Amino acid sequence: MTARDLIKNLSALPDGPVTVAGWVDTVRDQKKVQFVVLRDESGAVQLVNPRTTDADGAVVADEPATTISGLSQGTFVVATGELKHDERVKLGGIEIKLASLVVETASIPEAPIAADSGIDKRMDWRFLDLREPKHNLIFRIQTTFEHAMREYWIDNDFIEIHTPKLMASASESRAELFEVGYFETKAYLAQSPQFFKQMAQSAGFGKIFEVGPAFRADPSFTSRHATEFTSVDSEVSWIDSHEDVMKLHEDLIVAGFTAVKAKHGEQIKELFGIDIVVPSTPFPRIPLAEAKRIVAERGYEVPRHDDDMDPEGERQISAYVKEVFDHEFVFLTDYASSIRPFYHMRHADDATLTNSYDLIFNGVEISTGAQREHRIEVLEAQAREKGLDPEELEFYLDFFRYGVPPHGGFGMGLARVLMLMLHLSNLRETTYLFRGPTRLLP
Amino acid sequence: MTARDLIKNLSALPDGPVTVAGWVDTVRDQKKVQFVVLRDESGAVQLVNPRTTDADGAVVADEPATTISGLSQGTFVVATGELKHDERVKLGGIEIKLASLVVETASIPEAPIAADSGIDKRMDWRFLDLREPKHNLIFRIQTTFEHAMREYWIDNDFIEIHTPKLMASASESRAELFEVGYFETKAYLAQSPQFFKQMAQSAGFGKIFEVGPAFRADPSFTSRHATEFTSVDSEVSWIDSHEDVMKLHEDLIVAGFTAVKAKHGEQIKELFGIDIVVPSTPFPRIPLAEAKRIVAERGYEVPRHDDDMDPEGERQISAYVKEVFDHEFVFLTDYASSIRPFYHMRHADDATLTNSYDLIFNGVEISTGAQREHRIEVLEAQAREKGLDPEELEFYLDFFRYGVPPHGGFGMGLARVLMLMLHLSNLRETTYLFRGPTRLLP
């Protein structure tokens, strides 16, 4: 490896020789002194080079002065010099007096995007967009959030599974299905790991999790839909109802937020102006029917013919929960069977309602969870009622014919959680490389 | 949650009332006493029910006797009774004298597979196949192995990325590409995250990892190929050569094996008859040309017209390394440019060789790693030389036009590592749900 000091570690070092490596953020090429702000994955530091003058006081074209004069933004360099602590330097109170500067790879001089470029343009040049410290931080936060959930799962003896994304049939509605040419036949991209995480329950795995891609051929262009997204899934056996799933779910969220606040809280405050709040448990739980009444009382009638909530309704109920419970999360529970998939278990005493929930965070749905119907006769009847092709489902229904424990779980969109955590308005910002109906590049 | 005692915890409990839940493994329905072996995700325990007799000594058809007589293998039940420690009981020295037995979901009486079923049949009924403790253990090992690697990555400040699996072009050769209908156009499934993990280097992420699916439309039916597999990828900036990648790679393997041995070593010995060996570092490194000479000296001439090794050659060099270095791993290095992708960096003093390696474990290749070519002119020339369409690659080549540090990394097949760790002969055993040219189900 290139021997180098990470910029974030410099301030703790004594004055003396250091080597840093990274890319050029800005250059101020003045007559008597040159300044370069150099950035690496950990931070930014000012490099300074007082120009040499000859006996007549004229500037000499020596090194590294000439190299600095030719630097473009984005050029990757290795710089050595003397670290100096100096409180007057705005950028961290340190600077490096350059001894040498070696260009590793030069950048084309004209950057195709600027900080104020539109989001679509920025997505075209995502690799440059991600050099922005604020954007880089999003993926550090994601890393920490995921790892904290994984530690919870591991500590609680969950098994990690990797379910296939190539399927012979739809895993959810056939409406948003990508078709793949598959040798002599065709396959479909998994819209969720639903069937396969349930299979793990029949297989006696007990408790599982998966973090992986899911695909929806959804033609919409909203700020919160993508054709490919990272789905966080967990499923557990021997639950009594969806209440057990919600308990697991809120524990995971709390684990994730606690770790993010501890590791990145200060930087999030600095770059996003947000105080990360670790949510208290239990999260508020409101049956959907009651939520609709509350929202109506606030003057908003959900303009839908089915029993579902709509995005504005979700914002309204979130606002209510924030006011009344001072909470950013709310579980809306007991959705109508008519708007839930066939595999959601229905209430024992009212088949029009399901043992299910949506988790709303800062006004937007981030997850759906449920107890699954594990009784094969009931499951088959519900599938028929929803008009599904029993033949396509045979492989799935088999999971329930050889014994299966009661179980349930949830799927959660990772980019949505990050988007709402950081008060961003578009999940393009929290997706490494966004995929939408008209975007397959880069 | 159903209040229950995990079976693995029973032996540490005192005699007294317990509740267990799981599935029926075997039933011995004898005249005077009934035995049920019950299994959950953590182990197996014997339930015993002495039958009631009436005044004449005739057996009474009471509960739970009648229920037990009707039990099929696989049926999920909740059982309560008195735990008794008794050294004479083979299964763990404990048994549970039944008080009640409640059937949660009954299994169809005839199990479609048995322990000696062929692998294809077992894959048809994978959810039953995975109830086998040995098969379940594989995925616990996988969980531990992955988590240990992730802890290494997190401790060393790597960023986790989730790269898109939907692409506008091929990521590797166009030969094994799955095509997806994508709205008005078409997309391809990522054969590897290659381009996007390199993008992270240009984006200044420094060090990244990803564990996710990769897709190859490979029509072969070998024991070590799949059309979808879980790829373990890592990529780092500021390397000097592929040596730095190998160092990272062996550290990760050691972290994984250490954790697996500590957590599952005893059980692996018991169920697989294998002593997990944590490999010593550095792993042996042998340039490919030398490996071919060694193999030839052992009497095996690789029957290939190109410069590559073949599977038998890999077995031979592994046998040599085992004999000479007592090591299960070997890095074969410096593959010929002719058989490596255009993005591998070539030797500064010999363009016919690359800064690359394959990692061989117990005779089979599990990974390819390399330093990447980061100089745009060289990269473009190498792409042209390989006959690639520069237009399709434009988005990728752009990553190198705005500055990029030297970098490298590897991709590793997770199921292969597990297969070879456990001395299994087929990666269908170590894949949760295998996908091959004729298998899309379950």
GROMACS .gro file of C-alpha atoms in nm, chain A residues 87 92 273 285 369:
model
    5
   87GLU     CA    1  -0.476   2.775   1.474
   92GLY     CA    2  -0.879   2.188   1.097
  273GLY     CA    3  -2.803   1.997   1.036
  285ARG     CA    4  -4.916   0.151   1.711
  369GLY     CA    5  -4.466  -0.661   0.799
   0.00000   0.00000   0.00000
